[in-house]
Short mmCIF file of C-alpha atoms and ligand atoms in Angstrom, two decimals:
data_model
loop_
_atom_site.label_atom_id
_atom_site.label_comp_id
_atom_site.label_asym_id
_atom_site.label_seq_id
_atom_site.Cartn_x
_atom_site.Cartn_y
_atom_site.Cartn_z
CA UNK A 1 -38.00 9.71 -6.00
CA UNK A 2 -36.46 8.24 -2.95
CA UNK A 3 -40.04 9.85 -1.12
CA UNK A 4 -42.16 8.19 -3.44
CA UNK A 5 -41.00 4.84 -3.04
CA UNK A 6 -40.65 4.96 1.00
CA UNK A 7 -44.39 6.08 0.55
CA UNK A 8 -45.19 2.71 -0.92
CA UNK A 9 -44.30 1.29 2.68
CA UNK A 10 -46.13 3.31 4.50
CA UNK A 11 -49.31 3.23 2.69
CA UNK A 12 -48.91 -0.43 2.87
CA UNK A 13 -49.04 -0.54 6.86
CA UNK A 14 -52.14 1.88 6.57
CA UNK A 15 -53.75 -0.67 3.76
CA UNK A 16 -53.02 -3.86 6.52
CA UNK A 17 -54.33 -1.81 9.69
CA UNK A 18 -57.19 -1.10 7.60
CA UNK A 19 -58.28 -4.18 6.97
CA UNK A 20 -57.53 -5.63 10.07
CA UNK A 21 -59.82 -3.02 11.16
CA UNK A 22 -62.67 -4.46 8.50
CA UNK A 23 -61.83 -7.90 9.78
CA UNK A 24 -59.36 -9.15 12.35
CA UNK A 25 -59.27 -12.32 10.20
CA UNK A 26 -59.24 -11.30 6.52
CA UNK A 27 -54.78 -12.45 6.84
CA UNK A 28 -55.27 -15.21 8.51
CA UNK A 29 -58.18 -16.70 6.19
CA UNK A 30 -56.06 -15.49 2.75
CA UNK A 31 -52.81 -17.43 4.05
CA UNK A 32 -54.73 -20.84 4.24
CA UNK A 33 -55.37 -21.41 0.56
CA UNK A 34 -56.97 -19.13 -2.49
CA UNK A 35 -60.03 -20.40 -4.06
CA UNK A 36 -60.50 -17.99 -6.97
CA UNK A 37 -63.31 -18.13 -9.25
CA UNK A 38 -61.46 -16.39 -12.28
CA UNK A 39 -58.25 -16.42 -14.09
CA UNK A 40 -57.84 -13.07 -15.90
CA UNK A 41 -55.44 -12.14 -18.50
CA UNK A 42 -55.20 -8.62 -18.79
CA UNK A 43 -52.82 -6.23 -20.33
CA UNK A 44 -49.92 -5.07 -17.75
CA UNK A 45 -51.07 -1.71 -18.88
CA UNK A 46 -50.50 0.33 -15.07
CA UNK A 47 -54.39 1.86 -15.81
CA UNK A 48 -56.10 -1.27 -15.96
CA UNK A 49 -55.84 -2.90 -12.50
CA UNK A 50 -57.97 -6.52 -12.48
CA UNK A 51 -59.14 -6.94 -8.99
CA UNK A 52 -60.03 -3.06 -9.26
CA UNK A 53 -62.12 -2.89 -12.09
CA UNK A 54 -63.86 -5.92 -11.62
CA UNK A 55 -64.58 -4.99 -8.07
CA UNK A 56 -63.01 -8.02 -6.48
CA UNK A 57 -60.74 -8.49 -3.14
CA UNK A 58 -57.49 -10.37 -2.77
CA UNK A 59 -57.82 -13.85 -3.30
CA UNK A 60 -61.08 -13.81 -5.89
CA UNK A 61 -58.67 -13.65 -8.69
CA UNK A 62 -56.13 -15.72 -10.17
CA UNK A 63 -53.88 -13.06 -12.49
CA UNK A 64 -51.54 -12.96 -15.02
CA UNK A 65 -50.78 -9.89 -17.20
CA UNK A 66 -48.23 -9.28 -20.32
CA UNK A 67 -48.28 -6.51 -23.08
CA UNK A 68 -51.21 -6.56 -24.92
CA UNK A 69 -52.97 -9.66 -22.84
CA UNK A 70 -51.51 -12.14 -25.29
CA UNK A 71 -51.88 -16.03 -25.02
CA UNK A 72 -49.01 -16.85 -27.38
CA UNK A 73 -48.53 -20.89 -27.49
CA UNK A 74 -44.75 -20.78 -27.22
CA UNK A 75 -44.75 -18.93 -23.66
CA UNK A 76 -43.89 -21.23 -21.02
CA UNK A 77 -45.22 -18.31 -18.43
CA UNK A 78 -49.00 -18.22 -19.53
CA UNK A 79 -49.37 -21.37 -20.43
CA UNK A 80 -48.00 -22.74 -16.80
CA UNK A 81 -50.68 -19.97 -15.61
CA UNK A 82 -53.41 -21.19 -17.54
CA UNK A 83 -52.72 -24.98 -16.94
CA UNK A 84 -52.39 -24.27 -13.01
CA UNK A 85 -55.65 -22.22 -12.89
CA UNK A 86 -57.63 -24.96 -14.30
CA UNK A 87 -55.83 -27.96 -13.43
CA UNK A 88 -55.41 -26.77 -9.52
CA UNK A 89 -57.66 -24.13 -8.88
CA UNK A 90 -60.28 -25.28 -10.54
CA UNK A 91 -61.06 -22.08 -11.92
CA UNK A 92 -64.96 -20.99 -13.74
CA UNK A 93 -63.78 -18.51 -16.06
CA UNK A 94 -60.81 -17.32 -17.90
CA UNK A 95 -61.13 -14.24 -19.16
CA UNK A 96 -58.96 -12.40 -21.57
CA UNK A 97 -59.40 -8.74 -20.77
CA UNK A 98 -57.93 -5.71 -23.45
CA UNK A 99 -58.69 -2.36 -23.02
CA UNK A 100 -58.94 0.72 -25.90
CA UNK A 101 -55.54 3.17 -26.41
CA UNK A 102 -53.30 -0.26 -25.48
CA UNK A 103 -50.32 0.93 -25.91
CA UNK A 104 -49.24 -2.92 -27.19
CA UNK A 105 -51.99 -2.85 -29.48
CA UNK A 106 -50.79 0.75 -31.27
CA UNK A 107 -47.34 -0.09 -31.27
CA UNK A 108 -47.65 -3.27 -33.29
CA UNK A 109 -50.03 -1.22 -35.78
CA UNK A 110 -46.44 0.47 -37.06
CA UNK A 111 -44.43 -0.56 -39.22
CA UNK A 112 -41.22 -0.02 -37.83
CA UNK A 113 -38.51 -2.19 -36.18
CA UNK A 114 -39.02 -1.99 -33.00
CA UNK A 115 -36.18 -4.13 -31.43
CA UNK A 116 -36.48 -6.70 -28.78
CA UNK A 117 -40.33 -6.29 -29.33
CA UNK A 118 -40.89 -7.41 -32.67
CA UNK A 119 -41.16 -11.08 -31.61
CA UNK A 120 -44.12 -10.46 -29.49
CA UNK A 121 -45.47 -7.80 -31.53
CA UNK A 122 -45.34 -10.38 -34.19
CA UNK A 123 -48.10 -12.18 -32.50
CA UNK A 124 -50.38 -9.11 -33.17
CA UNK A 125 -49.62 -8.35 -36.14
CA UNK A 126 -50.44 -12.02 -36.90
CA UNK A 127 -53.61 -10.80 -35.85
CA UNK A 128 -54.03 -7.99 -37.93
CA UNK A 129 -53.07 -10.19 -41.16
CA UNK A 130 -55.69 -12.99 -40.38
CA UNK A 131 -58.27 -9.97 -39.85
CA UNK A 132 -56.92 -7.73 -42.41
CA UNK A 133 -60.09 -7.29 -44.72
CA UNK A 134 -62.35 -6.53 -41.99
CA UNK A 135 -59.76 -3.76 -40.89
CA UNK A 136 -58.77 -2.19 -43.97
CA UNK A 137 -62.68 -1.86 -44.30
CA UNK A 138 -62.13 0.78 -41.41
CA UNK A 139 -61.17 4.50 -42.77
CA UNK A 140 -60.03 5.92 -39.72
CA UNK A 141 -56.79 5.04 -38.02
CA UNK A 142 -58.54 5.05 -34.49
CA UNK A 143 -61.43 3.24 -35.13
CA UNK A 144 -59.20 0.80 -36.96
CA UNK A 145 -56.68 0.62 -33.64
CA UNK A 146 -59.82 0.25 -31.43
CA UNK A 147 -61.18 -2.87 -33.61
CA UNK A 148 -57.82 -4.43 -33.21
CA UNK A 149 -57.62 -4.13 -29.85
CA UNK A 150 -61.39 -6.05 -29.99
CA UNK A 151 -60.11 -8.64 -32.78
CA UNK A 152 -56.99 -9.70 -30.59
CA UNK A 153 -59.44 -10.41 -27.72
CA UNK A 154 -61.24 -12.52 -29.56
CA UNK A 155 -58.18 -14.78 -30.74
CA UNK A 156 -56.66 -14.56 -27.76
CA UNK A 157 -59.89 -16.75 -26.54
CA UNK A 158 -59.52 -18.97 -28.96
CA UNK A 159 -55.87 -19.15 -28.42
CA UNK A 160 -57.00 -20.28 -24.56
CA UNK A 161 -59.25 -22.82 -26.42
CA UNK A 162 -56.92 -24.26 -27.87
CA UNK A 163 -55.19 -25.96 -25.13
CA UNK A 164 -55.61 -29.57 -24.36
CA UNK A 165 -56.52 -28.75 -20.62
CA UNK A 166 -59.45 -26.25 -20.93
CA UNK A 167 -60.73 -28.62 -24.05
CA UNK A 168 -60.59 -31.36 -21.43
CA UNK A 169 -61.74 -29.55 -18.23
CA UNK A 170 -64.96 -28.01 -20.04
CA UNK A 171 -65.91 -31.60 -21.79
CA UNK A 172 -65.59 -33.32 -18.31
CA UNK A 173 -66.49 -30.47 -15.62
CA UNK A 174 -68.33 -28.24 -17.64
CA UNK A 175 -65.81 -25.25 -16.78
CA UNK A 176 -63.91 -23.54 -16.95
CA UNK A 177 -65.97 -21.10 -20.00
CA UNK A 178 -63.47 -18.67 -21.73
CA UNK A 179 -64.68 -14.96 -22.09
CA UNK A 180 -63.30 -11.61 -23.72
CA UNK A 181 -63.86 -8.27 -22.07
CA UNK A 182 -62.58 -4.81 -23.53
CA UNK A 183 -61.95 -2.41 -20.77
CA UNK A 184 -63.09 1.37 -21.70
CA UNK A 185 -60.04 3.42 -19.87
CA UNK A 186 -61.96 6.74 -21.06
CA UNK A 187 -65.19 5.68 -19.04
CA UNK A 188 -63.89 2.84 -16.77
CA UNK A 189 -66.45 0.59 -18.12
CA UNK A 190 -65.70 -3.73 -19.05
CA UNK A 191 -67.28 -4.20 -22.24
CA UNK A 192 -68.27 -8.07 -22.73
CA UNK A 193 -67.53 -9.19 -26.15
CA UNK A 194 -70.19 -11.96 -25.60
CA UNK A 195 -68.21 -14.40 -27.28
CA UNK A 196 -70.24 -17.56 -27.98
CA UNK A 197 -67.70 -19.96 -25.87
CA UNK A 198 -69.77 -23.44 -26.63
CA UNK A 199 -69.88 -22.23 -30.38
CA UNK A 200 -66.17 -21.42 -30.36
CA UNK A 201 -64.93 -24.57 -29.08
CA UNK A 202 -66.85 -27.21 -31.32
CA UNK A 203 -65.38 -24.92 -34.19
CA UNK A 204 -61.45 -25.32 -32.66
CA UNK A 205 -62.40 -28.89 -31.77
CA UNK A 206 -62.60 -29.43 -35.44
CA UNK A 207 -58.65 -28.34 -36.44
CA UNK A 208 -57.19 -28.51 -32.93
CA UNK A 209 -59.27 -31.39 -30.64
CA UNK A 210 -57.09 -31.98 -27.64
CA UNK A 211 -59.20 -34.16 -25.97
CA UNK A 212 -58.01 -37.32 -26.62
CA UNK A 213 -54.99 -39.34 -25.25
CA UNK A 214 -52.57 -37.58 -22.55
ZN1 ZN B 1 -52.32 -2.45 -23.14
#
């Protein structure tokens, strides 16, 4: 154990002379400011690395990661992310990124007491019960699991839509757009859900219009 984690150390002096190497300046230029394009939410799953699978070096990407990428409106933590990204970094996209076998996702499909969990696997089983026909439609358990994992995605956008700053943002900037991806950890591959962001909003605009006032 004690190896492993002295390793870390010196892989990370081999990952700086590296890039050095690539460019004597790539340190200097990341320590003046970050200008990233994205905000991703992502699972804190360890497979699904951000700046990894979408193929994009430090600084490109604003991150912030929690079991089961979930935008709950009571969490002081992603909301100060969110509101930072778009207030300060000006940010194009938010993106709320699940992946299939989420470990989050499977959990919260049992029904079992599951501790100091339950409160945030409340939130997706929230999920389930707004959903519920569609998924009781599906026979098998995986299939059903995999769906979920698709469905949360999708609220968790709308969850992002739902705040008064991205409402605000979008209406006078025209960004940032909100977008849900499902990562493929079998084949490595994002899957955009496509969801129809100027569609989505007018429809939360009608229960949950932030735009006014503030
Ligand atoms: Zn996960």
């Amino acid at each position: 154990m004690e190896n492993s984690y002295k390793k870390i150390f010196t892989a990370n002096k081999e990952w700086v002379a590296a890039k050095n190497k690539e460019n004597p300046n790539f340190f200097a230029h990341l320590a003046k400011e970050q200008n990233p394009e994205y905000l991703y939410i992502g699972c804190a799953d360890s497979r699904v690395h951000a700046n990894e699978i979408m193929g994009l070096q430090p600084g490109e990407v604003f991150v912030h990661r929690n079991i089961a990428n979930m935008v709950v409106n009571n969490d002081l933590n992603v909301l100060s992310v969110i509101n930072y990204a778009v207030e300060y970094l000006n940010v194009k996209y938010i993106i709320i990124c699940g992946h299939y076998n989420c470990g989050g996702i499977k959990a919260a499909m049992q029904p079992k007491d599951m501790g100091i969990l339950n409160p945030w696997l409340r939130n997706i089983r929230d999920v389930y019960r707004l959903h519920e026909k569609e998924l009781d439609t599906i026979p098998d358990t995986n299939d059903r699991y995999n769906r979920l994992v698709e469905i949360n995605v999708y609220e968790q956008c709308l969850n992002v839509i739902k705040t008064a700053e991205v409402q605000k943002s979008y209406l006078e900037k025209g960004y940032p757009r909100v977008a849900g991806w499902v990562y493929d950890i079998n084949a490595g591959i994002l899957n955009d859900l496509d969801i129809d962001f100027e569609k989505e909003l007018t429809r939360i605009r009608k229960i949950y219009d932030l735009t006014k006032g503030g």
